[in-house]
mmCIF file of C-alpha atoms in Angstrom:
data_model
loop_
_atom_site.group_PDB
_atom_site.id
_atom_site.type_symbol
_atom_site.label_atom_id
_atom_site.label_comp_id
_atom_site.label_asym_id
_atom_site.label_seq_id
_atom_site.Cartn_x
_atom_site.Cartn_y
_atom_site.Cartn_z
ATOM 1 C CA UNK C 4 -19.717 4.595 8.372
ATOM 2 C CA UNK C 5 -17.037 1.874 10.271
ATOM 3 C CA UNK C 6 -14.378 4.330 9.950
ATOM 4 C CA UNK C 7 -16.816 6.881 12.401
ATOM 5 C CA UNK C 8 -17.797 4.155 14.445
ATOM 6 C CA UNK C 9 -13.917 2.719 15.204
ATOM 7 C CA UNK C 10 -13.530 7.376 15.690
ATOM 8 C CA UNK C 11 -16.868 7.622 18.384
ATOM 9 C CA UNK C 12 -14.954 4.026 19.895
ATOM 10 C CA UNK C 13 -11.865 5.931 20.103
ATOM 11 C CA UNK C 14 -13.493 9.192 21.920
ATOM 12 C CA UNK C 15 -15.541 6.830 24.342
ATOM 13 C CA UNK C 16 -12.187 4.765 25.017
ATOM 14 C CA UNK C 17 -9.832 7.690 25.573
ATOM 15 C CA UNK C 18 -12.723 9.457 28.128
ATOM 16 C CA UNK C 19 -13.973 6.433 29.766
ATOM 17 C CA UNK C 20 -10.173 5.227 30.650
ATOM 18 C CA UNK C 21 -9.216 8.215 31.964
ATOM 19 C CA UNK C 22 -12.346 8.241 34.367
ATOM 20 C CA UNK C 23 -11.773 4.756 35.241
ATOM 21 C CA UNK C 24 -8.247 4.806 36.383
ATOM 22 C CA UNK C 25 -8.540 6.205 39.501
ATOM 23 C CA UNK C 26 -11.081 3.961 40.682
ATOM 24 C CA UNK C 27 -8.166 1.202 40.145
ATOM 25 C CA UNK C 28 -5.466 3.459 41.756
ATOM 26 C CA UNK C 29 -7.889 3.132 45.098
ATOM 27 C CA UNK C 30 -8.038 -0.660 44.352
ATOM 28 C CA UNK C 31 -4.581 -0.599 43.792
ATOM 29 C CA UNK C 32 -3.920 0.510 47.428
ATOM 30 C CA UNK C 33 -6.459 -1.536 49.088
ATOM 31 C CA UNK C 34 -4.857 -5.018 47.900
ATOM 32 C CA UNK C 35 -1.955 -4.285 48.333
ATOM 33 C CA UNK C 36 -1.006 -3.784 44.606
ATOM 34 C CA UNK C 37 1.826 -1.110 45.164
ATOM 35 C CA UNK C 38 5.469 -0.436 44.414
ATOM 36 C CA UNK C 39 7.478 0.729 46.714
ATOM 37 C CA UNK C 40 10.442 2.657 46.216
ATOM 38 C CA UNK C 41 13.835 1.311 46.073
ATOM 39 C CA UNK C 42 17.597 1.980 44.710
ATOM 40 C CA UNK C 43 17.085 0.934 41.380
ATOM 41 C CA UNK C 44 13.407 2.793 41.271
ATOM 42 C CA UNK C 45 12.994 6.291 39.629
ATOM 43 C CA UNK C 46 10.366 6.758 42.340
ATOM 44 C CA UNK C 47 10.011 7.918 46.083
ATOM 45 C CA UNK C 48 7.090 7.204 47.470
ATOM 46 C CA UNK C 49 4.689 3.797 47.403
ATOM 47 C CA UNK C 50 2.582 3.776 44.008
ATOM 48 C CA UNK C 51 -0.642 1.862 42.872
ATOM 49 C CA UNK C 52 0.555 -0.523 40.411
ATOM 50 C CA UNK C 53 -2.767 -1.827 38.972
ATOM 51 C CA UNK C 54 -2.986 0.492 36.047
ATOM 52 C CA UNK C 55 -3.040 -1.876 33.198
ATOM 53 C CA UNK C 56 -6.478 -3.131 34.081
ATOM 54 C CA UNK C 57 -7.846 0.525 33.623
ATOM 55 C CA UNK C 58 -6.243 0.000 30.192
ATOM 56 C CA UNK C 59 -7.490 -3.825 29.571
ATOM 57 C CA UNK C 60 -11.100 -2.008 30.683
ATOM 58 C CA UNK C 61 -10.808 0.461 28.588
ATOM 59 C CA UNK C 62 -9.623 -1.777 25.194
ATOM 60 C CA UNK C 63 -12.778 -4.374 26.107
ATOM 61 C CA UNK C 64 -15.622 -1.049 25.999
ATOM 62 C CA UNK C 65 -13.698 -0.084 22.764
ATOM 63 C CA UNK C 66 -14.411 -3.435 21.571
ATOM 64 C CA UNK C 67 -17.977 -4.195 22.474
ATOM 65 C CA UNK C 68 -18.335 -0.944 20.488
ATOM 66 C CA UNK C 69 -17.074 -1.795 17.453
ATOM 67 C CA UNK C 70 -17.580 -5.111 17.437
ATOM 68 C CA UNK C 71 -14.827 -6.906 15.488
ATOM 69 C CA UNK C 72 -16.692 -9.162 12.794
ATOM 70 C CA UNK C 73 -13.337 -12.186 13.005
ATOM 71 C CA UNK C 74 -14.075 -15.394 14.435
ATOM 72 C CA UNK C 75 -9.751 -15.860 14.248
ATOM 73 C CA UNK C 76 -9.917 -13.253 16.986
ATOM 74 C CA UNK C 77 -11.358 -15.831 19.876
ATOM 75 C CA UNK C 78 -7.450 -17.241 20.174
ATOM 76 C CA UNK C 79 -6.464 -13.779 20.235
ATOM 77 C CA UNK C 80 -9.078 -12.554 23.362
ATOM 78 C CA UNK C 81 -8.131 -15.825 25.072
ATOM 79 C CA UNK C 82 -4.254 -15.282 25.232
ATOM 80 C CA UNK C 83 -5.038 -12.088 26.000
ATOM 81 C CA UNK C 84 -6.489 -12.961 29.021
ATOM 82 C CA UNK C 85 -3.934 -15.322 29.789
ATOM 83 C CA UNK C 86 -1.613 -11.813 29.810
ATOM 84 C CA UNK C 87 -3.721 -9.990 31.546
ATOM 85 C CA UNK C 88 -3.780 -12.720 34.317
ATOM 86 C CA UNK C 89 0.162 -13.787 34.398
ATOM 87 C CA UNK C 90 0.708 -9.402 34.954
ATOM 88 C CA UNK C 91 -2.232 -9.381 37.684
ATOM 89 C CA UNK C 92 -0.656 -12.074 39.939
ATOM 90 C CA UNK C 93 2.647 -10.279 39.195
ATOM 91 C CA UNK C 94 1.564 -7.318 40.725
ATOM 92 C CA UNK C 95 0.317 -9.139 43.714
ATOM 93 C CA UNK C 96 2.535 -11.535 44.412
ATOM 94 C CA UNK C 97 5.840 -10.991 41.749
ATOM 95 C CA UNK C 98 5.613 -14.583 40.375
ATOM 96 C CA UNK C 99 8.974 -15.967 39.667
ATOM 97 C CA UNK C 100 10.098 -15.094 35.985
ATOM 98 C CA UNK C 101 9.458 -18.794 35.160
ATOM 99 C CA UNK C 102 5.869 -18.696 35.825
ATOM 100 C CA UNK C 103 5.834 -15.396 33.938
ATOM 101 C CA UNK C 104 7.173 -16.412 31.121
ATOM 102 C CA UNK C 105 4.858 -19.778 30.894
ATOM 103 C CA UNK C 106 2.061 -17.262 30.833
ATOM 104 C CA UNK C 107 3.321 -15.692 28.026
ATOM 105 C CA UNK C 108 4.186 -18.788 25.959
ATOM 106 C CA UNK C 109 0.868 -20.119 26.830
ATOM 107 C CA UNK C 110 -0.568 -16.897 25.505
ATOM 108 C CA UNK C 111 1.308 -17.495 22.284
ATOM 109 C CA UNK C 112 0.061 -20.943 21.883
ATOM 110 C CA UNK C 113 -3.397 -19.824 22.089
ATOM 111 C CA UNK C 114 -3.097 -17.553 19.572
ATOM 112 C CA UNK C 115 -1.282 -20.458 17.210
ATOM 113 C CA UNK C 116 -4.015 -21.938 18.153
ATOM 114 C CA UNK C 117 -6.848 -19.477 16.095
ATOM 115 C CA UNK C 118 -4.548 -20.158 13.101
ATOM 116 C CA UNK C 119 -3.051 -16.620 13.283
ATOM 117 C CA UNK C 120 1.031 -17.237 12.525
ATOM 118 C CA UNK C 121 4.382 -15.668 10.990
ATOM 119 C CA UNK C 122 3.723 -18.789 8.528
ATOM 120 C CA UNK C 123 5.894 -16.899 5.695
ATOM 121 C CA UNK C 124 8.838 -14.126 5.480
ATOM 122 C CA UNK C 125 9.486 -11.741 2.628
ATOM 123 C CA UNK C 126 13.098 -11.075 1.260
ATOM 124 C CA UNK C 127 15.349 -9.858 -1.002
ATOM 125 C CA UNK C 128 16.110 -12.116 -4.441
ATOM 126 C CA UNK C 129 14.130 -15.239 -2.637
ATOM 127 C CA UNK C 130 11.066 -13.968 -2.407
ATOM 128 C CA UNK C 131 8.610 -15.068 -0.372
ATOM 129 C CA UNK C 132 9.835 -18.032 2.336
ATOM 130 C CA UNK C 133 7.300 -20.497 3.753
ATOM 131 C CA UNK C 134 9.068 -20.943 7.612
ATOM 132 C CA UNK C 135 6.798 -24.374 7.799
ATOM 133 C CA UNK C 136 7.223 -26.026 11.079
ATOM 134 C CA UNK C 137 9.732 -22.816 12.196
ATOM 135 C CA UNK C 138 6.963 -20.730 12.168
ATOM 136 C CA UNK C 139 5.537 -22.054 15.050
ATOM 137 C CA UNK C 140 8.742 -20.912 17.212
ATOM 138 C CA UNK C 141 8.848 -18.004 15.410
ATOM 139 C CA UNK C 142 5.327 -16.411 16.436
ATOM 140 C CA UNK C 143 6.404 -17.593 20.201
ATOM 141 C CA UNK C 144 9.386 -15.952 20.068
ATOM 142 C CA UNK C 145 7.776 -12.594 18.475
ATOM 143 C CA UNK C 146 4.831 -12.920 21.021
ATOM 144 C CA UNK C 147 7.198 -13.707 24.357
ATOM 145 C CA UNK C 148 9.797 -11.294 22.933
ATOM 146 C CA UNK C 149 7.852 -8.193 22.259
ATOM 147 C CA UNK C 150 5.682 -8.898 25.816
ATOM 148 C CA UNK C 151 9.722 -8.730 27.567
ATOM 149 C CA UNK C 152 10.401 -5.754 25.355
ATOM 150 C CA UNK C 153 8.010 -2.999 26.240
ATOM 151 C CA UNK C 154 8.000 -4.748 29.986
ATOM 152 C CA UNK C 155 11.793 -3.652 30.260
ATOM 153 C CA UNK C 156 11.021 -0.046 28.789
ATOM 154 C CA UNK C 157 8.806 0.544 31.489
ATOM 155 C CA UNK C 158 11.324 2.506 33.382
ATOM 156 C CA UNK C 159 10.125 5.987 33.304
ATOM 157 C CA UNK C 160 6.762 7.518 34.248
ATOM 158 C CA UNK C 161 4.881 7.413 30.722
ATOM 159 C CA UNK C 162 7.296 5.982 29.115
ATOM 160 C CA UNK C 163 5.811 2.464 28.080
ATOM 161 C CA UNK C 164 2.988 3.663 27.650
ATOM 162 C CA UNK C 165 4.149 6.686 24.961
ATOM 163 C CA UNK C 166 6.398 4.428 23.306
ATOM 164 C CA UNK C 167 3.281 1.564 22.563
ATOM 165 C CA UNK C 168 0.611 4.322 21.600
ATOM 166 C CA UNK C 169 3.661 5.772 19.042
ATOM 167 C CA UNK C 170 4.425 2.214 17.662
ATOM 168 C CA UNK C 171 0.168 1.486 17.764
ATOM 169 C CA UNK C 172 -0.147 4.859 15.454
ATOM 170 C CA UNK C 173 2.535 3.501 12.962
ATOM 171 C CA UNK C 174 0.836 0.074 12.572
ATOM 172 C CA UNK C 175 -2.669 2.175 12.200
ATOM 173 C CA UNK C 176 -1.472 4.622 9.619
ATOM 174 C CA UNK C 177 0.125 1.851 7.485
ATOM 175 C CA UNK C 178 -3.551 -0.014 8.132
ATOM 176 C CA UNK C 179 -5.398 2.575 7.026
ATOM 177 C CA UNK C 180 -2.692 2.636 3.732
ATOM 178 C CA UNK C 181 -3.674 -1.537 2.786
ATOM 179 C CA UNK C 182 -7.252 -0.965 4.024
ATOM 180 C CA UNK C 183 -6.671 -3.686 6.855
ATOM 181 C CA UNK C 184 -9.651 -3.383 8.932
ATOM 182 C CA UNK C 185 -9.311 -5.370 11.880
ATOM 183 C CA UNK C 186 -6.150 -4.374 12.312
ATOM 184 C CA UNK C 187 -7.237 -0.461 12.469
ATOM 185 C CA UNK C 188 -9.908 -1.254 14.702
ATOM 186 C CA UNK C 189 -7.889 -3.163 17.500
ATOM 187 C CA UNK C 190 -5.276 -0.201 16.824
ATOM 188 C CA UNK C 191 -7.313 2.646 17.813
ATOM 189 C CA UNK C 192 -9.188 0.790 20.372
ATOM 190 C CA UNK C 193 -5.690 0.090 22.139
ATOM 191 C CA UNK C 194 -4.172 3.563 21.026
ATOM 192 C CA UNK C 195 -7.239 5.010 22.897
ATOM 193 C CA UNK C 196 -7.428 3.380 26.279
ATOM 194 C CA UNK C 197 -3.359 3.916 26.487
ATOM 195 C CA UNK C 198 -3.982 7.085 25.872
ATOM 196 C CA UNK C 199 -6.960 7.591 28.477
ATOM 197 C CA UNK C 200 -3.978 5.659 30.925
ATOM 198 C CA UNK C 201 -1.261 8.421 30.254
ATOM 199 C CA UNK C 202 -3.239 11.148 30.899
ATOM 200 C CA UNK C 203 -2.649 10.183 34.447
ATOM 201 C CA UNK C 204 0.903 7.992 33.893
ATOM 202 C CA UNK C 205 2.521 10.882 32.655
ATOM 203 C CA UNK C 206 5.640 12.719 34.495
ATOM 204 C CA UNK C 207 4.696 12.749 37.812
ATOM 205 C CA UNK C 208 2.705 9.580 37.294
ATOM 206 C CA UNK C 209 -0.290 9.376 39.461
ATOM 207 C CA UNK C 210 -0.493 5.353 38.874
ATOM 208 C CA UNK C 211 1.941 2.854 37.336
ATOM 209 C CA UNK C 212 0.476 0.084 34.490
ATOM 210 C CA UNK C 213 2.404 -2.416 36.163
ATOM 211 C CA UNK C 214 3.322 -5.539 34.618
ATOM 212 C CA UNK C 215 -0.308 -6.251 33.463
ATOM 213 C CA UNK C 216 -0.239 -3.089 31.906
ATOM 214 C CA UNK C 217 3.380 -3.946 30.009
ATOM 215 C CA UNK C 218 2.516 -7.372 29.533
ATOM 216 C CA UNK C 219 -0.690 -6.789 27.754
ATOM 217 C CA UNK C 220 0.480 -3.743 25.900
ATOM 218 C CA UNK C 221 3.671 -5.897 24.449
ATOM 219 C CA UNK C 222 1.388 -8.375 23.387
ATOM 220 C CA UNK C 223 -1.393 -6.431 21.909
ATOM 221 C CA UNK C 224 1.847 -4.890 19.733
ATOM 222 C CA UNK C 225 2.898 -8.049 18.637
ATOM 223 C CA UNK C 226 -0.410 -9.748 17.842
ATOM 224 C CA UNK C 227 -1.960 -6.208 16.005
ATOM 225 C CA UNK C 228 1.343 -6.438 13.978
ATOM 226 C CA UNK C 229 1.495 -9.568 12.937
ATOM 227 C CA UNK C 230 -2.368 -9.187 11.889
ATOM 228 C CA UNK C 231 -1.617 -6.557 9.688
ATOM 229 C CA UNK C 232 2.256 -6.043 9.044
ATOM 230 C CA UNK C 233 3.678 -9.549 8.739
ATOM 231 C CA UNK C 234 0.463 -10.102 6.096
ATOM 232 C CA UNK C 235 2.094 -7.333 4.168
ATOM 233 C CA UNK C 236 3.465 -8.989 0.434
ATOM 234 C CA UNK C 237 6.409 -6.142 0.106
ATOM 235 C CA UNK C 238 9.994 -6.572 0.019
ATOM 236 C CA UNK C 239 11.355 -6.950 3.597
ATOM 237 C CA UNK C 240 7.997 -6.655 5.292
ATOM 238 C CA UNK C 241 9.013 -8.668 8.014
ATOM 239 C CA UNK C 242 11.508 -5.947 9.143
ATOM 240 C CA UNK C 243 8.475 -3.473 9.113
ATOM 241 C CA UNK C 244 7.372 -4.223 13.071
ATOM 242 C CA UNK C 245 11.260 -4.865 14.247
ATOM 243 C CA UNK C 246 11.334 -0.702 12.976
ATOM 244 C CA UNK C 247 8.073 -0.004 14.754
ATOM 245 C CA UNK C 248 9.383 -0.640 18.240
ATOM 246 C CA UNK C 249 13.033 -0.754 17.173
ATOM 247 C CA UNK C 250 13.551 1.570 20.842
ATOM 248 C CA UNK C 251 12.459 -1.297 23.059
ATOM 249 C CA UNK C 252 13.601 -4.147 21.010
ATOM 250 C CA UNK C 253 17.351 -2.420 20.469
ATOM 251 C CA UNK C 254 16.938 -1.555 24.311
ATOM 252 C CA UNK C 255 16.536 -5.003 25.458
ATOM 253 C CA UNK C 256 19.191 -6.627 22.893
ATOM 254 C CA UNK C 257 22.030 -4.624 23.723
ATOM 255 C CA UNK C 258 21.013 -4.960 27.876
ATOM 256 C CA UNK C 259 21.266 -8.723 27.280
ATOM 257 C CA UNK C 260 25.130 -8.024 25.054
ATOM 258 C CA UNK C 261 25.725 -5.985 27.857
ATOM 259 C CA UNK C 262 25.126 -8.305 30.472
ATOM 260 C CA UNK C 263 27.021 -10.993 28.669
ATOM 261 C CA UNK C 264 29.800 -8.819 28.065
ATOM 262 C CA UNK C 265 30.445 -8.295 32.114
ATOM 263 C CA UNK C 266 29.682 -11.443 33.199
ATOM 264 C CA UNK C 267 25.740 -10.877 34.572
ATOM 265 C CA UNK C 268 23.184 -13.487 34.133
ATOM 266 C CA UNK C 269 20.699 -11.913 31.691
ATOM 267 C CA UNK C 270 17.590 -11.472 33.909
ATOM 268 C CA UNK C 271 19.495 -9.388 36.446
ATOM 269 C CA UNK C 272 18.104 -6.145 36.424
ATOM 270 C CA UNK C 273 20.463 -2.979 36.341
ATOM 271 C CA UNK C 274 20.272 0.686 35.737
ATOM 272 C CA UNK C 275 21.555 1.179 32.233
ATOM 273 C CA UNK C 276 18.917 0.974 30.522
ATOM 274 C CA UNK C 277 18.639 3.894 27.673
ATOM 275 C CA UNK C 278 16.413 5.727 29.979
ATOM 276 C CA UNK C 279 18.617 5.131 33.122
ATOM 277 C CA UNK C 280 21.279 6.684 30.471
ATOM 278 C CA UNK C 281 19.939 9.835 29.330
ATOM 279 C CA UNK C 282 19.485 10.476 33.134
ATOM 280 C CA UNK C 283 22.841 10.057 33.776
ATOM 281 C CA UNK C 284 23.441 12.473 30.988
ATOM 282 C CA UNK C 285 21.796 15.183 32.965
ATOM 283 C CA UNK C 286 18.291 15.296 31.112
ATOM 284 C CA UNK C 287 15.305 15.741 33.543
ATOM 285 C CA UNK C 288 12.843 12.739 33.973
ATOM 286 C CA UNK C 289 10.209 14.520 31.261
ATOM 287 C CA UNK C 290 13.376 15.161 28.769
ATOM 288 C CA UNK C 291 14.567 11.983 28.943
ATOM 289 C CA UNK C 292 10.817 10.347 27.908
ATOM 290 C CA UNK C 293 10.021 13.150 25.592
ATOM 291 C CA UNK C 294 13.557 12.409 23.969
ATOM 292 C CA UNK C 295 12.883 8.652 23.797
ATOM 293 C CA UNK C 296 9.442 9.644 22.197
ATOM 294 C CA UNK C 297 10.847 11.518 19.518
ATOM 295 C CA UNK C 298 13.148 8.336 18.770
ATOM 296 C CA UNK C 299 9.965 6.080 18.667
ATOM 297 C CA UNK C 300 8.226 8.472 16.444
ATOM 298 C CA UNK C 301 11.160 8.312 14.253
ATOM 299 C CA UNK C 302 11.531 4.905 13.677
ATOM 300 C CA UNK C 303 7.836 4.541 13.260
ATOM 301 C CA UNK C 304 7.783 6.928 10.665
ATOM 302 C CA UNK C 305 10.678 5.164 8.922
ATOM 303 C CA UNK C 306 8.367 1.810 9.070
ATOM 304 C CA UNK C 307 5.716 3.806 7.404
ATOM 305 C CA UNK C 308 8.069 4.986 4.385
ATOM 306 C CA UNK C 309 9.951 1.435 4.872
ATOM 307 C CA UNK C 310 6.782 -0.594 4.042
ATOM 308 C CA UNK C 311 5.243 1.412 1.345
ATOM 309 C CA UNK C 312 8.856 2.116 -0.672
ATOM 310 C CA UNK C 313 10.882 0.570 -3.414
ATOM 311 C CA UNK C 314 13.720 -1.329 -3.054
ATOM 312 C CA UNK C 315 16.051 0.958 -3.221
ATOM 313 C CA UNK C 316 14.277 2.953 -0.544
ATOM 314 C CA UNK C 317 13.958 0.701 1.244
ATOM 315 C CA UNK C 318 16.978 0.052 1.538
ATOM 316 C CA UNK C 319 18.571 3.310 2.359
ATOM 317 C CA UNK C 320 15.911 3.713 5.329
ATOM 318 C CA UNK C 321 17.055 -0.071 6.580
ATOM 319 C CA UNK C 322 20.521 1.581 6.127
ATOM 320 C CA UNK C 323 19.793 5.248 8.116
ATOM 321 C CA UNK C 324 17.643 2.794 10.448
ATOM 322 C CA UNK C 325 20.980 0.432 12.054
ATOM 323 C CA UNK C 326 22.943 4.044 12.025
ATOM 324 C CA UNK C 327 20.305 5.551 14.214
ATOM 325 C CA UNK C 328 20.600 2.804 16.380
ATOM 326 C CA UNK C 329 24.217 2.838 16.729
ATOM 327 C CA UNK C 330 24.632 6.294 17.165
ATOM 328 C CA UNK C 331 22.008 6.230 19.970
ATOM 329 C CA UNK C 332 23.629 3.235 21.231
ATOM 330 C CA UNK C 333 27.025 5.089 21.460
ATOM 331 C CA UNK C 334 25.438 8.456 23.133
ATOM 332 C CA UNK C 335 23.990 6.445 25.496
ATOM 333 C CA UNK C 336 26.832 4.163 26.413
ATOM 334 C CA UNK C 337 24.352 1.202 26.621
ATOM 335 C CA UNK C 338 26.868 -1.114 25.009
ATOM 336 C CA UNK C 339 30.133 -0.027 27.106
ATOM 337 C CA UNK C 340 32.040 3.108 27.676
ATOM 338 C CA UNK C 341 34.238 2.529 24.666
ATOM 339 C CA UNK C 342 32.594 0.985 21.718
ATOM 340 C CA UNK C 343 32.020 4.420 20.076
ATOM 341 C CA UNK C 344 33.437 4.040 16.755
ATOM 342 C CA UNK C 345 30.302 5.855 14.398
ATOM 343 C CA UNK C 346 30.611 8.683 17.406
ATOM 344 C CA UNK C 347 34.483 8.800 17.203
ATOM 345 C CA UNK C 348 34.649 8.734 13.405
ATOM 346 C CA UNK C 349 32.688 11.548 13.349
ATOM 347 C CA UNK C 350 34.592 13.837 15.711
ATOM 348 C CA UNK C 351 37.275 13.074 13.437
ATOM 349 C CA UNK C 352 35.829 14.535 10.551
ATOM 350 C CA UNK C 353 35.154 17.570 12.936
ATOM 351 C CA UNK C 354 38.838 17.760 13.573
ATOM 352 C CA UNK C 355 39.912 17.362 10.103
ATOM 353 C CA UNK C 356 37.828 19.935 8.826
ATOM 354 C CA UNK C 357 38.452 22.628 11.428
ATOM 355 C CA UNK C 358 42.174 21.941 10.216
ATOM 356 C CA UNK C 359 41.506 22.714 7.026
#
């Protein structure tokens, strides 16, 4: 019976977001709330920016639907609208980062504050580690870090939004697997009102989520994960989310090595970004998202085998997990032109065998 209620909350969420939205695409453009093109912009003419709150509307009908039964969720709704307001006043006014990123760690702290934590790790030969006082800064810098993550993705037309419905389906399924309630409900609800929003994000978007769109999307990743996935007892479970949305979280590590690496303060924005460099590759705007999607939906399927395996297993996908990353890291020349040595050793082999 819940599992056809959190299905009919799904339905409603998908169709009522995707009749909403373009009543906030006319807001959008009578506030002000646009984005107008520019030279590091994918985008040529002025578009609404105020998309997230179609999906924030959408999430809070899926939720007076179903009804979450968790008093522990009350930190959760309130940092959420924390988010929610920090991305708002971003797309009005772009806040300086430093007020953007107090929202965020005040969002954090109001989750801490319903008692939901990382309070405990998982690993090989030690078992399970209490974090104690650590785990405080831990959850921040898992809330804060994922919220920056899927923020910086959102480069493309559809491509934030793809990338957190993909990583949202891998938490689900692996849910459903432990019979985690609550954390299939907020899922789906999220999975369906991101969905509603792409049906008009998509390449050519119609409307952009904006930052309260990214902001709230990062976090509702990072909270639904660490309801479910850091709760998990199996070896290495805390690696389980890092595969989930290994794209953006590899994305944003290597742009920071990058930056580092030539001398750039980290929070200057550039244009070699993984999307930015399957463009310059020659793929179309839709190949390039579609391409990034099929990444996503790898790595989330590797979390599902990751957090379900043995040992062993688990290991080898850990192990096929950091080559995927390289080699797409090398491909894409996000680290530098040079540092292609998994690439290089394999054209080698190429050479060796035609040779022979």
């Amino acid at each position: 019976m819940m599992y056809i209620k959190i299905i009919v909350s799904f339905v409603i969420t998908v169709l009522f977001t995707i009749f909403t939205t373009p009543l906030f695409k006319k807001l959008a453009f009578k506030i002000g709330a646009t984005d107008a093109p520019s030279s590091r912009k994918m985008h040529v003419n002025t578009m609404p920016r105020l998309g997230g709150l179609s999906i924030v509307s959408g999430v809070i009908i899926g939720l007076l639907i179903i009804q979450p039964n968790d008093i522990g969720l009350i930190g959760v709704y309130v940092g959420g609208v924390i988010i929610v307001f920090t991305g708002v006043l971003d797309d009005l006014f772009s806040i300086r980062p430093s007020v953007k990123l107090l929202g965020q760690i005040l969002a954090a702290i109001a989750v801490i504050s319903s008692g939901l934590l990382i309070d405990k790790l998982t690993v090989p030969i030690l078992g399970s580690v209490e974090l104690g006082f650590f785990s405080y800064a831990v959850t921040v810098i898992w809330i804060v870090g994922m919220v920056n993550a899927i923020n910086l993705v959102d480069g493309l037309d559809g491509l934030a939004a793809g990338i957190s419905s993909i990583a949202l389906t891998s938490i689900a399924i692996i849910a459903i697997a432990d019979q985690r309630l609550i954390v299939i409900q907020l899922s789906m609800v999220v999975i369906g009102s991101t969905i509603g929003f792409l049906y008009h994000n998509f390449y050519p978007a119609k409307i952009f989520m904006g930052d309260t769109g990214a902001l709230f999307l990062g976090y509702s990743i990072a909270v639904i994960s660490m309801l479910g996935l850091f709760k998990n007892v199996a070896v290495f479970s805390f690696l389980g989310p890092i595969i989930i949305v290994a794209v953006p979280i590899f994305d944003t590590f290597f742009a920071i090595i990058r930056r580092a690496i030539n001398g750039q303060r980290i929070g200057v924005a550039d244009k070699k970004h993984i999307h930015h460099r399957l463009l310059d590759m020659g793929y179309s705007h839709k190949a390039a998202v579609l391409i990034i999607y099929f990444f996503s939906a790898f790595f989330g399927l590797m979390a599902i085998v990751f957090t379900s395996a043995s040992t062993q297993v688990s290991v080898l996908v850990l192990i096929a997990v950091i080559l995927g990353i390289q080699v797409i890291a090398e491909l894409t020349h996000i680290i530098s032109e040079e540092q292609r040595h998994i690439t290089t050793f394999f054209k080698k082999i190429l050479k060796l065998m035609k040779r022979n």
